[in-house]
């Protein structure tokens, strides 16, 4: 009969050492600060969400989740940094609509998002808001369409970068209404909003979290939301689909990690995030920013990521867009 010590030794010799290292590191995770990479500058929707959730993760897990803004190339610089990071749980990514869009939009990406990023947890899904500055002579979607048709190509449409949901929401609008605007991409939402307020650009289909404070303050005017139905946060603002039947574009946010991150770490982070999302204070903050919390398993979030990637592929192809 084999002794217990001998049995443990036989099992250990049959399992790669790397598996024990991975399991051991997962058991006491985290033991040092975690990089929380955001592919945009401070101030936009992705940054707001990362800091909101990251602060609570720091408090609940006893290590700092340090938000690291790595803007550029339509969110691809930040994403690639995470793809190439060690799969040890100490580098995570704020997943946002550009990740789903870029799979089709960019011809020569050095990574495949669905394959190379392990889904951890969803955060929320929010509408973009069709917003104009106060100089635009339109108070609703129909009036704005008429204004565009009377001034083809003369209206500047801001976005937080090429290929973002902010950009493609506008492209979808032009395609479905037969109108034309000049696209002006920025390196994030904050500088775009600054120019909106200054009158350099006239319209933006921005994510609700980064634009809603300016709408509530009356410094910018909301014409429509991009979800199929009106948002509880802006109940008096019509859904664009009320004027443009079939129009729908919403932004799904969450968190991911490099592929091959230990399952134990992914599950621990998922549990922590879901616990935070269920907190009344966090739920209230997310609702105020435009979207209900989405409490999901890693697998369910992964399925949503795949579905979003397919949805935005159709939009990119419909608009005939491609970035080399």
mmCIF file of N, CA and C in Angstrom, residues 103-189:
data_model
loop_
_atom_site.group_PDB
_atom_site.id
_atom_site.type_symbol
_atom_site.label_atom_id
_atom_site.label_comp_id
_atom_site.label_asym_id
_atom_site.label_seq_id
_atom_site.Cartn_x
_atom_site.Cartn_y
_atom_site.Cartn_z
ATOM 1 N N UNK A 103 -11.652 44.910 -34.001
ATOM 2 C CA UNK A 103 -11.401 43.592 -34.601
ATOM 3 C C UNK A 103 -11.654 43.613 -36.100
ATOM 4 N N UNK A 104 -12.669 44.349 -36.518
ATOM 5 C CA UNK A 104 -12.996 44.471 -37.937
ATOM 6 C C UNK A 104 -12.410 45.725 -38.555
ATOM 7 N N UNK A 105 -12.384 46.816 -37.783
ATOM 8 C CA UNK A 105 -11.976 48.116 -38.330
ATOM 9 C C UNK A 105 -10.505 48.150 -38.736
ATOM 10 N N UNK A 106 -9.639 47.548 -37.924
ATOM 11 C CA UNK A 106 -8.197 47.606 -38.173
ATOM 12 C C UNK A 106 -7.736 46.367 -38.933
ATOM 13 N N UNK A 107 -7.038 46.602 -40.041
ATOM 14 C CA UNK A 107 -6.641 45.498 -40.921
ATOM 15 C C UNK A 107 -5.434 44.730 -40.399
ATOM 16 N N UNK A 108 -4.560 45.388 -39.619
ATOM 17 C CA UNK A 108 -3.281 44.765 -39.261
ATOM 18 C C UNK A 108 -3.030 44.750 -37.756
ATOM 19 N N UNK A 109 -4.032 44.415 -36.979
ATOM 20 C CA UNK A 109 -3.829 44.308 -35.538
ATOM 21 C C UNK A 109 -2.855 43.179 -35.209
ATOM 22 N N UNK A 110 -2.064 43.393 -34.155
ATOM 23 C CA UNK A 110 -1.100 42.382 -33.734
ATOM 24 C C UNK A 110 -1.697 41.415 -32.721
ATOM 25 N N UNK A 111 -2.990 41.500 -32.519
ATOM 26 C CA UNK A 111 -3.658 40.603 -31.577
ATOM 27 C C UNK A 111 -5.085 40.369 -32.047
ATOM 28 N N UNK A 112 -5.692 39.325 -31.509
ATOM 29 C CA UNK A 112 -7.109 39.037 -31.740
ATOM 30 C C UNK A 112 -7.792 39.172 -30.387
ATOM 31 N N UNK A 113 -8.631 40.187 -30.245
ATOM 32 C CA UNK A 113 -9.166 40.506 -28.927
ATOM 33 C C UNK A 113 -9.923 39.336 -28.301
ATOM 34 N N UNK A 114 -10.820 38.724 -29.046
ATOM 35 C CA UNK A 114 -11.628 37.633 -28.494
ATOM 36 C C UNK A 114 -10.749 36.470 -28.050
ATOM 37 N N UNK A 115 -9.663 36.239 -28.781
ATOM 38 C CA UNK A 115 -8.767 35.114 -28.468
ATOM 39 C C UNK A 115 -7.773 35.460 -27.360
ATOM 40 N N UNK A 116 -7.272 36.690 -27.339
ATOM 41 C CA UNK A 116 -6.111 37.037 -26.520
ATOM 42 C C UNK A 116 -6.432 37.705 -25.189
ATOM 43 N N UNK A 117 -7.683 38.076 -24.956
ATOM 44 C CA UNK A 117 -8.067 38.662 -23.670
ATOM 45 C C UNK A 117 -9.088 37.744 -22.987
ATOM 46 N N UNK A 118 -8.769 37.344 -21.764
ATOM 47 C CA UNK A 118 -9.687 36.498 -20.988
ATOM 48 C C UNK A 118 -10.745 37.373 -20.331
ATOM 49 N N UNK A 119 -12.024 37.127 -20.592
ATOM 50 C CA UNK A 119 -13.080 37.917 -19.937
ATOM 51 C C UNK A 119 -13.129 37.627 -18.446
ATOM 52 N N UNK A 120 -13.265 38.687 -17.658
ATOM 53 C CA UNK A 120 -13.373 38.532 -16.205
ATOM 54 C C UNK A 120 -14.788 38.847 -15.742
ATOM 55 N N UNK A 121 -15.243 40.071 -16.011
ATOM 56 C CA UNK A 121 -16.572 40.473 -15.540
ATOM 57 C C UNK A 121 -17.083 41.653 -16.358
ATOM 58 N N UNK A 122 -18.382 41.708 -16.542
ATOM 59 C CA UNK A 122 -19.003 42.883 -17.153
ATOM 60 C C UNK A 122 -19.239 43.937 -16.071
ATOM 61 N N UNK A 123 -19.332 45.195 -16.500
ATOM 62 C CA UNK A 123 -19.678 46.290 -15.581
ATOM 63 C C UNK A 123 -21.117 46.750 -15.846
ATOM 64 N N UNK A 124 -21.327 47.305 -17.045
ATOM 65 C CA UNK A 124 -22.646 47.826 -17.394
ATOM 66 C C UNK A 124 -22.722 48.064 -18.894
ATOM 67 N N UNK A 125 -23.914 48.376 -19.341
ATOM 68 C CA UNK A 125 -24.150 48.733 -20.741
ATOM 69 C C UNK A 125 -24.864 50.083 -20.742
ATOM 70 N N UNK A 126 -24.311 51.047 -21.475
ATOM 71 C CA UNK A 126 -24.879 52.395 -21.445
ATOM 72 C C UNK A 126 -25.130 52.911 -22.860
ATOM 73 N N UNK A 127 -26.098 53.812 -22.988
ATOM 74 C CA UNK A 127 -26.312 54.424 -24.296
ATOM 75 C C UNK A 127 -25.275 55.496 -24.575
ATOM 76 N N UNK A 128 -25.032 55.758 -25.845
ATOM 77 C CA UNK A 128 -24.384 56.998 -26.233
ATOM 78 C C UNK A 128 -25.478 58.046 -26.370
ATOM 79 N N UNK A 129 -25.082 59.306 -26.303
ATOM 80 C CA UNK A 129 -26.058 60.394 -26.383
ATOM 81 C C UNK A 129 -25.695 61.318 -27.542
ATOM 82 N N UNK A 130 -26.637 61.495 -28.447
ATOM 83 C CA UNK A 130 -26.485 62.419 -29.572
ATOM 84 C C UNK A 130 -26.625 63.833 -29.014
ATOM 85 N N UNK A 131 -25.490 64.541 -28.920
ATOM 86 C CA UNK A 131 -25.439 65.814 -28.208
ATOM 87 C C UNK A 131 -24.871 66.903 -29.104
ATOM 88 N N UNK A 132 -25.479 68.088 -29.076
ATOM 89 C CA UNK A 132 -25.008 69.216 -29.883
ATOM 90 C C UNK A 132 -24.686 70.395 -28.976
ATOM 91 N N UNK A 133 -23.876 71.318 -29.488
ATOM 92 C CA UNK A 133 -23.651 72.544 -28.723
ATOM 93 C C UNK A 133 -24.825 73.498 -28.912
ATOM 94 N N UNK A 134 -24.847 74.549 -28.109
ATOM 95 C CA UNK A 134 -26.030 75.410 -28.049
ATOM 96 C C UNK A 134 -26.234 76.255 -29.305
ATOM 97 N N UNK A 135 -25.214 76.316 -30.175
ATOM 98 C CA UNK A 135 -25.352 77.107 -31.397
ATOM 99 C C UNK A 135 -26.064 76.364 -32.521
ATOM 100 N N UNK A 136 -26.242 75.064 -32.368
ATOM 101 C CA UNK A 136 -26.900 74.279 -33.418
ATOM 102 C C UNK A 136 -28.409 74.521 -33.365
ATOM 103 N N UNK A 137 -29.009 74.933 -34.473
ATOM 104 C CA UNK A 137 -30.440 75.274 -34.478
ATOM 105 C C UNK A 137 -31.339 74.053 -34.641
ATOM 106 N N UNK A 138 -31.256 73.128 -33.676
ATOM 107 C CA UNK A 138 -32.101 71.926 -33.715
ATOM 108 C C UNK A 138 -32.386 71.486 -32.289
ATOM 109 N N UNK A 139 -33.631 71.119 -32.044
ATOM 110 C CA UNK A 139 -34.032 70.699 -30.707
ATOM 111 C C UNK A 139 -34.438 69.237 -30.634
ATOM 112 N N UNK A 140 -34.432 68.554 -31.775
ATOM 113 C CA UNK A 140 -34.746 67.130 -31.781
ATOM 114 C C UNK A 140 -34.079 66.478 -32.986
ATOM 115 N N UNK A 141 -34.210 65.168 -33.086
ATOM 116 C CA UNK A 141 -33.507 64.426 -34.136
ATOM 117 C C UNK A 141 -33.999 64.836 -35.520
ATOM 118 N N UNK A 142 -35.296 64.971 -35.688
ATOM 119 C CA UNK A 142 -35.835 65.325 -37.001
ATOM 120 C C UNK A 142 -35.334 66.690 -37.466
ATOM 121 N N UNK A 143 -35.311 67.659 -36.559
ATOM 122 C CA UNK A 143 -34.820 68.990 -36.916
ATOM 123 C C UNK A 143 -33.336 68.950 -37.277
ATOM 124 N N UNK A 144 -32.579 68.095 -36.588
ATOM 125 C CA UNK A 144 -31.152 68.012 -36.885
ATOM 126 C C UNK A 144 -30.912 67.368 -38.251
ATOM 127 N N UNK A 145 -31.698 66.351 -38.587
ATOM 128 C CA UNK A 145 -31.572 65.730 -39.906
ATOM 129 C C UNK A 145 -31.853 66.770 -40.995
ATOM 130 N N UNK A 146 -32.883 67.578 -40.792
ATOM 131 C CA UNK A 146 -33.210 68.631 -41.760
ATOM 132 C C UNK A 146 -32.062 69.635 -41.870
ATOM 133 N N UNK A 147 -31.458 69.965 -40.730
ATOM 134 C CA UNK A 147 -30.328 70.904 -40.714
ATOM 135 C C UNK A 147 -29.137 70.332 -41.483
ATOM 136 N N UNK A 148 -28.866 69.036 -41.290
ATOM 137 C CA UNK A 148 -27.758 68.395 -42.008
ATOM 138 C C UNK A 148 -28.009 68.384 -43.511
ATOM 139 N N UNK A 149 -29.227 68.097 -43.906
ATOM 140 C CA UNK A 149 -29.538 68.022 -45.338
ATOM 141 C C UNK A 149 -29.472 69.403 -45.993
ATOM 142 N N UNK A 150 -29.699 70.437 -45.198
ATOM 143 C CA UNK A 150 -29.576 71.796 -45.723
ATOM 144 C C UNK A 150 -28.136 72.278 -45.731
ATOM 145 N N UNK A 151 -27.269 71.575 -44.961
ATOM 146 C CA UNK A 151 -25.855 71.971 -44.855
ATOM 147 C C UNK A 151 -24.960 70.736 -44.994
ATOM 148 N N UNK A 152 -25.008 70.055 -46.139
ATOM 149 C CA UNK A 152 -24.247 68.793 -46.279
ATOM 150 C C UNK A 152 -22.747 68.991 -46.130
ATOM 151 N N UNK A 153 -22.155 68.184 -45.234
ATOM 152 C CA UNK A 153 -20.709 68.205 -45.047
ATOM 153 C C UNK A 153 -20.177 69.388 -44.270
ATOM 154 N N UNK A 154 -21.047 70.267 -43.766
ATOM 155 C CA UNK A 154 -20.588 71.476 -43.077
ATOM 156 C C UNK A 154 -20.596 71.336 -41.555
ATOM 157 N N UNK A 155 -21.150 70.252 -41.058
ATOM 158 C CA UNK A 155 -21.216 70.034 -39.608
ATOM 159 C C UNK A 155 -20.069 69.133 -39.179
ATOM 160 N N UNK A 156 -19.338 69.536 -38.149
ATOM 161 C CA UNK A 156 -18.214 68.757 -37.626
ATOM 162 C C UNK A 156 -18.688 67.831 -36.511
ATOM 163 N N UNK A 157 -18.433 66.548 -36.692
ATOM 164 C CA UNK A 157 -18.827 65.538 -35.709
ATOM 165 C C UNK A 157 -17.594 65.060 -34.944
ATOM 166 N N UNK A 158 -17.557 65.340 -33.652
ATOM 167 C CA UNK A 158 -16.428 64.927 -32.818
ATOM 168 C C UNK A 158 -16.590 63.473 -32.382
ATOM 169 N N UNK A 159 -15.450 62.833 -32.099
ATOM 170 C CA UNK A 159 -15.475 61.511 -31.469
ATOM 171 C C UNK A 159 -14.256 61.383 -30.583
ATOM 172 N N UNK A 160 -14.261 60.365 -29.742
ATOM 173 C CA UNK A 160 -13.121 60.106 -28.856
ATOM 174 C C UNK A 160 -12.041 59.293 -29.541
ATOM 175 N N UNK A 161 -12.141 59.109 -30.863
ATOM 176 C CA UNK A 161 -11.117 58.401 -31.620
ATOM 177 C C UNK A 161 -11.713 57.580 -32.740
ATOM 178 N N UNK A 162 -10.922 57.337 -33.764
ATOM 179 C CA UNK A 162 -11.370 56.511 -34.879
ATOM 180 C C UNK A 162 -11.766 55.119 -34.402
ATOM 181 N N UNK A 163 -12.940 54.679 -34.825
ATOM 182 C CA UNK A 163 -13.361 53.320 -34.533
ATOM 183 C C UNK A 163 -14.013 53.107 -33.199
ATOM 184 N N UNK A 164 -14.159 54.159 -32.394
ATOM 185 C CA UNK A 164 -14.862 54.012 -31.120
ATOM 186 C C UNK A 164 -16.359 53.902 -31.380
ATOM 187 N N UNK A 165 -17.112 53.487 -30.374
ATOM 188 C CA UNK A 165 -18.567 53.451 -30.530
ATOM 189 C C UNK A 165 -19.110 54.857 -30.730
ATOM 190 N N UNK A 166 -18.404 55.847 -30.185
ATOM 191 C CA UNK A 166 -18.786 57.244 -30.369
ATOM 192 C C UNK A 166 -18.718 57.598 -31.854
ATOM 193 N N UNK A 167 -17.638 57.187 -32.512
ATOM 194 C CA UNK A 167 -17.468 57.415 -33.945
ATOM 195 C C UNK A 167 -18.505 56.635 -34.748
ATOM 196 N N UNK A 168 -18.613 55.331 -34.485
ATOM 197 C CA UNK A 168 -19.470 54.495 -35.317
ATOM 198 C C UNK A 168 -20.956 54.735 -35.082
ATOM 199 N N UNK A 169 -21.322 55.246 -33.905
ATOM 200 C CA UNK A 169 -22.723 55.633 -33.705
ATOM 201 C C UNK A 169 -23.087 56.745 -34.678
ATOM 202 N N UNK A 170 -22.142 57.673 -34.898
ATOM 203 C CA UNK A 170 -22.368 58.741 -35.865
ATOM 204 C C UNK A 170 -22.365 58.243 -37.293
ATOM 205 N N UNK A 171 -21.465 57.311 -37.595
ATOM 206 C CA UNK A 171 -21.431 56.732 -38.943
ATOM 207 C C UNK A 171 -22.734 55.996 -39.254
ATOM 208 N N UNK A 172 -23.237 55.256 -38.267
ATOM 209 C CA UNK A 172 -24.499 54.547 -38.448
ATOM 210 C C UNK A 172 -25.626 55.547 -38.690
ATOM 211 N N UNK A 173 -25.616 56.639 -37.942
ATOM 212 C CA UNK A 173 -26.649 57.662 -38.103
ATOM 213 C C UNK A 173 -26.613 58.247 -39.519
ATOM 214 N N UNK A 174 -25.419 58.568 -40.004
ATOM 215 C CA UNK A 174 -25.315 59.114 -41.361
ATOM 216 C C UNK A 174 -25.798 58.111 -42.399
ATOM 217 N N UNK A 175 -25.401 56.847 -42.217
ATOM 218 C CA UNK A 175 -25.780 55.817 -43.193
ATOM 219 C C UNK A 175 -27.287 55.616 -43.233
ATOM 220 N N UNK A 176 -27.931 55.700 -42.058
ATOM 221 C CA UNK A 176 -29.362 55.411 -41.993
ATOM 222 C C UNK A 176 -30.242 56.614 -42.324
ATOM 223 N N UNK A 177 -29.643 57.821 -42.353
ATOM 224 C CA UNK A 177 -30.430 59.029 -42.635
ATOM 225 C C UNK A 177 -30.042 59.684 -43.955
ATOM 226 N N UNK A 178 -29.004 59.156 -44.605
ATOM 227 C CA UNK A 178 -28.573 59.745 -45.863
ATOM 228 C C UNK A 178 -27.978 61.133 -45.703
ATOM 229 N N UNK A 179 -27.326 61.379 -44.564
ATOM 230 C CA UNK A 179 -26.723 62.685 -44.305
ATOM 231 C C UNK A 179 -25.203 62.578 -44.293
ATOM 232 N N UNK A 180 -24.532 63.721 -44.256
ATOM 233 C CA UNK A 180 -23.073 63.739 -44.272
ATOM 234 C C UNK A 180 -22.542 64.758 -43.281
ATOM 235 N N UNK A 181 -21.603 64.301 -42.411
ATOM 236 C CA UNK A 181 -20.900 65.185 -41.478
ATOM 237 C C UNK A 181 -19.409 64.941 -41.624
ATOM 238 N N UNK A 182 -18.609 65.908 -41.193
ATOM 239 C CA UNK A 182 -17.157 65.755 -41.191
ATOM 240 C C UNK A 182 -16.719 65.179 -39.845
ATOM 241 N N UNK A 183 -16.077 64.010 -39.883
ATOM 242 C CA UNK A 183 -15.632 63.373 -38.642
ATOM 243 C C UNK A 183 -14.331 64.003 -38.161
ATOM 244 N N UNK A 184 -14.309 64.397 -36.867
ATOM 245 C CA UNK A 184 -13.118 64.982 -36.253
ATOM 246 C C UNK A 184 -12.752 64.119 -35.046
ATOM 247 N N UNK A 185 -11.768 63.213 -35.196
ATOM 248 C CA UNK A 185 -11.399 62.348 -34.065
ATOM 249 C C UNK A 185 -10.483 63.056 -33.075
ATOM 250 N N UNK A 186 -10.669 62.773 -31.792
ATOM 251 C CA UNK A 186 -9.830 63.311 -30.717
ATOM 252 C C UNK A 186 -9.180 62.149 -29.967
ATOM 253 N N UNK A 187 -8.227 62.488 -29.130
ATOM 254 C CA UNK A 187 -7.575 61.475 -28.292
ATOM 255 C C UNK A 187 -8.313 61.378 -26.958
ATOM 256 N N UNK A 188 -9.567 60.935 -27.030
ATOM 257 C CA UNK A 188 -10.369 60.795 -25.836
ATOM 258 C C UNK A 188 -11.552 61.742 -25.826
ATOM 259 N N UNK A 189 -12.488 61.476 -24.902
ATOM 260 C CA UNK A 189 -13.720 62.259 -24.843
ATOM 261 C C UNK A 189 -13.498 63.657 -24.282
#
